[in-house]
Amino acid sequence: ITRRESFNHLSRWLEEARQNGNPNMTIMLIGNKSDLEHRRAVSTKEGELFAQENGLVFLETSAKSAANVETAFIKTADNIYEKIKEGLYDPSREGNGVKLGVMAAAPK
């Protein structure tokens, strides 16, 4: 959210991702550095609008404070799960980017 230049390149990066990826892939637009509100160069509204116009999931996060980082992963996983339920992804097919399984949590 602190670099207008990065936001201005989103359309090109999104086009490249869509040309090279699965047509049904989930793409999340993350506005990072929400802890630096005083340096904001891109408004939340702009991020939301870009995401809405391009069919993306949007969230602002702070890697520094970990604000919304876990939520970003959960929203992405939820979106993928919905696509599986809708038949857009077949988890039994290799190469679709979805692998079924359970991983044990790392010991703490």
Coordinates of C-alpha atoms in Angstrom, one line a residue:
I1 CA 0.0 0.0 0.0
T2 CA 3.0 2.2 0.2
R3 CA 4.2 1.9 -3.4
R4 CA 2.0 3.4 -6.2
E5 CA 4.4 2.0 -8.8
S6 CA 3.7 -1.6 -7.7
F7 CA 0.0 -1.0 -7.9
N8 CA 0.4 0.5 -11.4
H9 CA 2.0 -2.7 -12.6
L10 CA -0.8 -5.0 -11.4
S11 CA -2.6 -5.2 -14.7
R12 CA 0.5 -6.4 -16.5
W13 CA 1.4 -8.9 -13.7
L14 CA -2.2 -10.2 -13.6
E15 CA -2.3 -10.7 -17.4
E16 CA 1.0 -12.7 -17.3
A17 CA -0.3 -14.9 -14.4
R18 CA -3.5 -15.6 -16.3
Q19 CA -1.7 -16.4 -19.6
N20 CA 0.6 -18.8 -17.8
G21 CA -1.6 -20.3 -15.1
N22 CA -4.7 -22.4 -14.7
P23 CA -7.7 -20.4 -16.0
N24 CA -9.6 -21.1 -12.7
M25 CA -6.7 -20.3 -10.4
T26 CA -7.4 -18.3 -7.3
I27 CA -5.5 -15.0 -7.2
M28 CA -5.3 -12.9 -4.1
L29 CA -4.4 -9.2 -4.2
I30 CA -2.6 -8.4 -1.0
G31 CA -2.0 -4.8 0.0
N32 CA 1.0 -5.2 2.4
K33 CA 2.4 -2.8 5.0
S34 CA -0.9 -1.8 6.5
D35 CA 1.2 -0.9 9.6
L36 CA 2.6 2.1 7.6
E37 CA -0.7 4.0 7.2
H38 CA 1.2 7.3 7.3
R39 CA 3.0 6.2 4.1
R40 CA 0.0 5.0 2.2
A41 CA 0.1 5.6 -1.5
V42 CA -2.8 3.3 -2.6
S43 CA -6.2 3.6 -0.9
T44 CA -8.1 0.6 0.4
K45 CA -10.9 1.6 -2.0
E46 CA -8.5 1.4 -5.0
G47 CA -7.4 -2.1 -4.0
E48 CA -10.9 -3.3 -3.5
L49 CA -12.1 -1.8 -6.8
F50 CA -9.2 -3.4 -8.7
A51 CA -9.8 -6.7 -7.1
Q52 CA -13.5 -6.6 -7.8
E53 CA -13.1 -5.6 -11.4
N54 CA -10.6 -8.4 -12.0
G55 CA -12.2 -11.2 -9.9
L56 CA -9.6 -11.3 -7.2
V57 CA -9.7 -11.8 -3.5
F58 CA -8.4 -8.7 -1.7
L59 CA -7.0 -8.1 1.7
E60 CA -4.6 -5.6 3.4
T61 CA -2.0 -7.1 5.6
S62 CA 1.1 -6.3 7.6
A63 CA 3.9 -8.8 7.5
K64 CA 5.6 -6.8 10.3
S65 CA 2.7 -7.2 12.8
A66 CA 1.3 -10.3 11.1
A67 CA -2.1 -8.5 10.9
N68 CA -4.4 -10.4 8.5
V69 CA -1.6 -12.7 7.2
E70 CA -3.3 -15.9 8.4
T71 CA -6.6 -14.6 7.2
A72 CA -5.1 -14.2 3.7
F73 CA -4.2 -17.9 3.6
I74 CA -7.6 -18.9 5.0
K75 CA -9.5 -16.7 2.5
T76 CA -7.4 -18.2 -0.4
A77 CA -8.0 -21.8 0.9
D78 CA -11.7 -21.1 1.2
N79 CA -11.9 -19.8 -2.3
I80 CA -10.0 -22.9 -3.7
Y81 CA -12.4 -25.1 -1.7
E82 CA -15.4 -23.4 -3.2
K83 CA -14.0 -23.9 -6.7
I84 CA -13.5 -27.6 -5.9
K85 CA -17.1 -27.9 -4.8
E86 CA -18.2 -26.1 -8.0
G87 CA -16.2 -28.6 -10.1
L88 CA -13.7 -26.0 -11.4
Y89 CA -10.8 -27.9 -9.9
D90 CA -10.5 -31.7 -9.9
P91 CA -8.2 -32.6 -6.9
S92 CA -7.7 -36.1 -8.3
R93 CA -6.0 -34.7 -11.5
E94 CA -2.2 -34.1 -11.5
G95 CA -1.1 -30.6 -12.5
N96 CA -4.1 -28.6 -11.4
G97 CA -2.3 -27.1 -8.4
V98 CA -4.4 -28.8 -5.8
K99 CA -3.1 -31.7 -3.7
L100 CA -5.3 -33.5 -1.2
G101 CA -3.7 -34.6 2.0
V102 CA -3.2 -33.9 5.7
M103 CA 0.1 -32.6 7.1
A104 CA 0.9 -32.8 10.7
A105 CA 1.6 -29.5 12.4
A106 CA 5.3 -28.9 13.2
P107 CA 6.1 -29.4 16.8
K108 CA 6.3 -26.3 18.9

